[in-house]
PDB file of C-alpha atoms in Angstrom:
ATOM      1  CA  UNK A   1      47.914  44.179  -8.369  1.00 51.00           C
ATOM      2  CA  UNK A   2      50.568  47.283  -8.451  1.00 52.00           C
ATOM      3  CA  UNK A   3      50.745  48.880  -5.070  1.00 53.00           C
ATOM      4  CA  UNK A   4      53.481  51.282  -5.497  1.00 52.00           C
ATOM      5  CA  UNK A   5      51.269  53.313  -7.439  1.00 61.00           C
ATOM      6  CA  UNK A   6      49.276  53.845  -4.285  1.00 68.00           C
ATOM      7  CA  UNK A   7      49.870  56.645  -1.978  1.00 79.00           C
ATOM      8  CA  UNK A   8      50.459  55.330   1.786  1.00 83.00           C
ATOM      9  CA  UNK A   9      48.996  57.581   4.419  1.00 85.00           C
ATOM     10  CA  UNK A  10      51.576  59.834   6.366  1.00 83.00           C
ATOM     11  CA  UNK A  11      50.890  57.327   9.163  1.00 85.00           C
ATOM     12  CA  UNK A  12      51.331  54.208   7.284  1.00 89.00           C
ATOM     13  CA  UNK A  13      54.732  55.681   5.680  1.00 90.00           C
ATOM     14  CA  UNK A  14      56.284  56.435   8.722  1.00 89.00           C
ATOM     15  CA  UNK A  15      55.612  52.947  10.136  1.00 91.00           C
ATOM     16  CA  UNK A  16      56.818  51.433   7.270  1.00 93.00           C
ATOM     17  CA  UNK A  17      60.316  53.648   7.050  1.00 92.00           C
ATOM     18  CA  UNK A  18      60.933  52.657  10.770  1.00 92.00           C
ATOM     19  CA  UNK A  19      60.491  48.927  10.054  1.00 95.00           C
ATOM     20  CA  UNK A  20      63.906  47.079   9.768  1.00 94.00           C
ATOM     21  CA  UNK A  21      64.680  46.006   6.117  1.00 96.00           C
ATOM     22  CA  UNK A  22      66.082  42.828   4.978  1.00 96.00           C
ATOM     23  CA  UNK A  23      63.955  40.258   7.045  1.00 97.00           C
ATOM     24  CA  UNK A  24      60.419  39.488   7.525  1.00 98.00           C
ATOM     25  CA  UNK A  25      57.731  42.072   8.260  1.00 98.00           C
ATOM     26  CA  UNK A  26      54.933  41.115  10.479  1.00 98.00           C
ATOM     27  CA  UNK A  27      51.940  43.321   9.459  1.00 97.00           C
ATOM     28  CA  UNK A  28      49.847  42.409  12.776  1.00 98.00           C
ATOM     29  CA  UNK A  29      45.976  43.370  12.433  1.00 96.00           C
ATOM     30  CA  UNK A  30      46.777  44.372   9.093  1.00 94.00           C
ATOM     31  CA  UNK A  31      42.878  45.545   8.497  1.00 91.00           C
ATOM     32  CA  UNK A  32      42.952  45.779   4.497  1.00 88.00           C
ATOM     33  CA  UNK A  33      46.872  45.204   4.372  1.00 90.00           C
ATOM     34  CA  UNK A  34      48.154  48.322   2.689  1.00 90.00           C
ATOM     35  CA  UNK A  35      51.286  48.781   4.417  1.00 92.00           C
ATOM     36  CA  UNK A  36      52.486  44.992   3.828  1.00 92.00           C
ATOM     37  CA  UNK A  37      50.809  45.156   0.330  1.00 90.00           C
ATOM     38  CA  UNK A  38      52.765  48.066  -0.116  1.00 91.00           C
ATOM     39  CA  UNK A  39      56.186  47.012   1.229  1.00 93.00           C
ATOM     40  CA  UNK A  40      55.883  43.748  -0.677  1.00 90.00           C
ATOM     41  CA  UNK A  41      56.298  45.945  -3.963  1.00 87.00           C
ATOM     42  CA  UNK A  42      59.462  47.537  -2.456  1.00 89.00           C
ATOM     43  CA  UNK A  43      61.749  44.550  -2.454  1.00 90.00           C
ATOM     44  CA  UNK A  44      63.094  45.678   1.144  1.00 94.00           C
ATOM     45  CA  UNK A  45      61.759  42.588   3.053  1.00 96.00           C
ATOM     46  CA  UNK A  46      62.102  38.905   2.543  1.00 97.00           C
ATOM     47  CA  UNK A  47      58.618  38.161   3.366  1.00 96.00           C
ATOM     48  CA  UNK A  48      55.553  39.672   4.322  1.00 95.00           C
ATOM     49  CA  UNK A  49      52.912  38.484   6.737  1.00 96.00           C
ATOM     50  CA  UNK A  50      49.519  39.565   6.385  1.00 95.00           C
ATOM     51  CA  UNK A  51      47.484  38.889   9.833  1.00 96.00           C
ATOM     52  CA  UNK A  52      44.005  39.781  10.723  1.00 96.00           C
ATOM     53  CA  UNK A  53      41.302  37.982  12.856  1.00 96.00           C
ATOM     54  CA  UNK A  54      38.386  38.849  10.221  1.00 94.00           C
ATOM     55  CA  UNK A  55      38.326  36.263   7.910  1.00 91.00           C
ATOM     56  CA  UNK A  56      36.710  38.112   5.068  1.00 90.00           C
ATOM     57  CA  UNK A  57      39.585  40.608   5.014  1.00 89.00           C
ATOM     58  CA  UNK A  58      42.117  37.796   5.039  1.00 88.00           C
ATOM     59  CA  UNK A  59      40.064  36.117   2.107  1.00 88.00           C
ATOM     60  CA  UNK A  60      40.347  39.208  -0.055  1.00 87.00           C
ATOM     61  CA  UNK A  61      43.867  39.598   0.741  1.00 82.00           C
ATOM     62  CA  UNK A  62      44.565  36.119  -0.235  1.00 77.00           C
ATOM     63  CA  UNK A  63      42.927  36.401  -3.404  1.00 74.00           C
ATOM     64  CA  UNK A  64      44.747  39.264  -4.667  1.00 69.00           C
ATOM     65  CA  UNK A  65      47.270  38.888  -7.435  1.00 53.00           C
ATOM     66  CA  UNK A  66      50.524  40.455  -6.139  1.00 62.00           C
ATOM     67  CA  UNK A  67      53.093  40.905  -8.614  1.00 64.00           C
ATOM     68  CA  UNK A  68      55.971  41.117  -6.541  1.00 72.00           C
ATOM     69  CA  UNK A  69      59.262  38.929  -5.624  1.00 76.00           C
ATOM     70  CA  UNK A  70      58.550  39.275  -2.156  1.00 88.00           C
ATOM     71  CA  UNK A  71      56.567  36.426  -0.543  1.00 92.00           C
ATOM     72  CA  UNK A  72      53.671  37.136   0.654  1.00 91.00           C
ATOM     73  CA  UNK A  73      51.266  34.922   3.364  1.00 92.00           C
ATOM     74  CA  UNK A  74      48.300  35.657   5.286  1.00 92.00           C
ATOM     75  CA  UNK A  75      47.138  34.232   8.667  1.00 95.00           C
ATOM     76  CA  UNK A  76      43.502  34.563   9.663  1.00 95.00           C
ATOM     77  CA  UNK A  77      43.445  34.146  13.623  1.00 97.00           C
ATOM     78  CA  UNK A  78      43.730  36.574  16.526  1.00 97.00           C
ATOM     79  CA  UNK A  79      47.528  38.036  16.403  1.00 98.00           C
ATOM     80  CA  UNK A  80      48.105  37.222  20.279  1.00 97.00           C
ATOM     81  CA  UNK A  81      47.514  33.625  19.170  1.00 98.00           C
ATOM     82  CA  UNK A  82      49.829  33.035  16.278  1.00 98.00           C
ATOM     83  CA  UNK A  83      51.957  29.988  16.918  1.00 97.00           C
ATOM     84  CA  UNK A  84      54.839  30.260  14.652  1.00 97.00           C
ATOM     85  CA  UNK A  85      57.846  32.073  15.358  1.00 97.00           C
ATOM     86  CA  UNK A  86      57.908  35.803  14.709  1.00 97.00           C
ATOM     87  CA  UNK A  87      60.988  37.628  13.460  1.00 96.00           C
ATOM     88  CA  UNK A  88      62.165  40.427  11.597  1.00 96.00           C
ATOM     89  CA  UNK A  89      59.969  43.488  12.295  1.00 96.00           C
ATOM     90  CA  UNK A  90      56.460  43.662  13.737  1.00 96.00           C
ATOM     91  CA  UNK A  91      54.128  46.392  12.548  1.00 96.00           C
ATOM     92  CA  UNK A  92      51.016  47.077  14.957  1.00 95.00           C
ATOM     93  CA  UNK A  93      48.452  49.970  14.041  1.00 93.00           C
ATOM     94  CA  UNK A  94      44.943  50.706  14.220  1.00 90.00           C
ATOM     95  CA  UNK A  95      44.168  49.221  17.529  1.00 94.00           C
ATOM     96  CA  UNK A  96      44.511  50.097  21.021  1.00 92.00           C
ATOM     97  CA  UNK A  97      47.456  50.420  23.317  1.00 92.00           C
ATOM     98  CA  UNK A  98      45.927  47.913  25.668  1.00 93.00           C
ATOM     99  CA  UNK A  99      45.435  45.464  22.377  1.00 96.00           C
ATOM    100  CA  UNK A 100      48.871  45.692  21.504  1.00 94.00           C
ATOM    101  CA  UNK A 101      50.225  45.251  24.720  1.00 93.00           C
ATOM    102  CA  UNK A 102      48.333  42.182  24.959  1.00 95.00           C
ATOM    103  CA  UNK A 103      49.492  40.956  21.630  1.00 96.00           C
ATOM    104  CA  UNK A 104      53.139  41.473  22.472  1.00 94.00           C
ATOM    105  CA  UNK A 105      52.825  40.073  25.824  1.00 93.00           C
ATOM    106  CA  UNK A 106      50.920  37.057  24.921  1.00 95.00           C
ATOM    107  CA  UNK A 107      53.473  36.220  21.867  1.00 95.00           C
ATOM    108  CA  UNK A 108      56.260  36.580  24.423  1.00 93.00           C
ATOM    109  CA  UNK A 109      55.094  34.628  26.765  1.00 93.00           C
ATOM    110  CA  UNK A 110      54.159  31.612  24.651  1.00 95.00           C
ATOM    111  CA  UNK A 111      57.855  32.163  23.097  1.00 94.00           C
ATOM    112  CA  UNK A 112      57.641  33.105  19.521  1.00 96.00           C
ATOM    113  CA  UNK A 113      58.111  37.020  19.622  1.00 94.00           C
ATOM    114  CA  UNK A 114      61.726  36.811  18.233  1.00 94.00           C
ATOM    115  CA  UNK A 115      61.330  39.975  16.119  1.00 94.00           C
ATOM    116  CA  UNK A 116      63.980  42.543  16.226  1.00 93.00           C
ATOM    117  CA  UNK A 117      62.148  45.752  15.605  1.00 93.00           C
ATOM    118  CA  UNK A 118      58.605  46.560  16.867  1.00 93.00           C
ATOM    119  CA  UNK A 119      56.951  49.869  15.404  1.00 93.00           C
ATOM    120  CA  UNK A 120      53.174  50.451  16.759  1.00 92.00           C
ATOM    121  CA  UNK A 121      50.652  53.144  16.557  1.00 89.00           C
ATOM    122  CA  UNK A 122      48.115  52.742  18.986  1.00 90.00           C
ATOM    123  CA  UNK A 123      44.362  54.009  17.892  1.00 87.00           C
ATOM    124  CA  UNK A 124      44.010  55.265  21.958  1.00 88.00           C
ATOM    125  CA  UNK A 125      45.981  54.251  25.040  1.00 87.00           C
ATOM    126  CA  UNK A 126      49.140  55.425  23.802  1.00 85.00           C
ATOM    127  CA  UNK A 127      49.958  56.993  27.182  1.00 83.00           C
ATOM    128  CA  UNK A 128      48.820  53.550  28.962  1.00 86.00           C
ATOM    129  CA  UNK A 129      51.156  51.400  26.738  1.00 86.00           C
ATOM    130  CA  UNK A 130      54.140  53.579  26.997  1.00 82.00           C
ATOM    131  CA  UNK A 131      53.790  53.276  31.028  1.00 83.00           C
ATOM    132  CA  UNK A 132      53.704  49.513  30.554  1.00 82.00           C
ATOM    133  CA  UNK A 133      56.899  47.825  31.572  1.00 73.00           C
ATOM    134  CA  UNK A 134      57.734  46.175  27.911  1.00 80.00           C
ATOM    135  CA  UNK A 135      61.498  45.933  29.347  1.00 72.00           C
ATOM    136  CA  UNK A 136      60.498  42.870  31.314  1.00 74.00           C
ATOM    137  CA  UNK A 137      60.381  41.192  28.006  1.00 75.00           C
ATOM    138  CA  UNK A 138      63.784  42.644  26.712  1.00 78.00           C
ATOM    139  CA  UNK A 139      61.645  44.923  24.309  1.00 82.00           C
ATOM    140  CA  UNK A 140      63.148  48.607  24.928  1.00 81.00           C
ATOM    141  CA  UNK A 141      61.460  51.678  23.502  1.00 81.00           C
ATOM    142  CA  UNK A 142      64.215  53.290  21.140  1.00 81.00           C
ATOM    143  CA  UNK A 143      62.218  56.312  20.192  1.00 76.00           C
ATOM    144  CA  UNK A 144      58.872  58.026  19.674  1.00 79.00           C
ATOM    145  CA  UNK A 145      57.317  60.050  17.277  1.00 77.00           C
ATOM    146  CA  UNK A 146      54.831  62.329  19.176  1.00 71.00           C
ATOM    147  CA  UNK A 147      50.945  62.935  17.924  1.00 66.00           C
ATOM    148  CA  UNK A 148      50.658  65.710  15.396  1.00 62.00           C
ATOM    149  CA  UNK A 149      48.309  67.159  12.789  1.00 52.00           C
ATOM    150  CA  UNK A 150      49.615  64.484  10.222  1.00 53.00           C
ATOM    151  CA  UNK A 151      50.064  61.428  12.258  1.00 55.00           C
ATOM    152  CA  UNK A 152      49.433  59.899  15.696  1.00 70.00           C
ATOM    153  CA  UNK A 153      51.913  58.778  18.081  1.00 77.00           C
ATOM    154  CA  UNK A 154      54.132  55.994  16.709  1.00 80.00           C
ATOM    155  CA  UNK A 155      56.778  54.132  18.976  1.00 82.00           C
ATOM    156  CA  UNK A 156      59.740  52.400  17.907  1.00 84.00           C
ATOM    157  CA  UNK A 157      60.985  49.325  20.180  1.00 85.00           C
ATOM    158  CA  UNK A 158      64.031  47.340  19.643  1.00 84.00           C
ATOM    159  CA  UNK A 159      64.682  43.992  21.626  1.00 79.00           C
ATOM    160  CA  UNK A 160      67.817  43.455  23.477  1.00 70.00           C
ATOM    161  CA  UNK A 161      69.139  40.000  23.131  1.00 61.00           C
ATOM    162  CA  UNK A 162      70.953  38.338  26.076  1.00 45.00           C
ATOM    163  CA  UNK A 163      74.593  37.451  25.152  1.00 37.00           C
TER     164      UNK A 163
END
């Protein structure tokens, strides 16, 4: 299936634009996987990992034929329960700010969150998420794109590594 012929929504396109290219892209809570499947076709990422806790969605994604040189994997589990090291870029959209915080803090506390770039677009509770101190996890807000008529609020975080 060729996803480059599809048009990403403004929101998904903006999220993808701010992910760091070259490394892995983790599309957490991916729903139907449009962002990750589109990203696989661009060749800009070393690997795409599609994650959702809904087995029917993951089964459908796993059965799609992807004509891409970029490897695509699926993980069916709650995002906060991912047990492997998460590197590259993480994208989380379509869930609330509290859920996003829970996912990031759980992955950080379990020691697997090593991604340099985290791009989020909460469905709700954006202000709540912004007030949380992700700096405790060395995750710092780089910039935010305010809510407007074409997209919801988007935030881009980067990890500061100890030297």
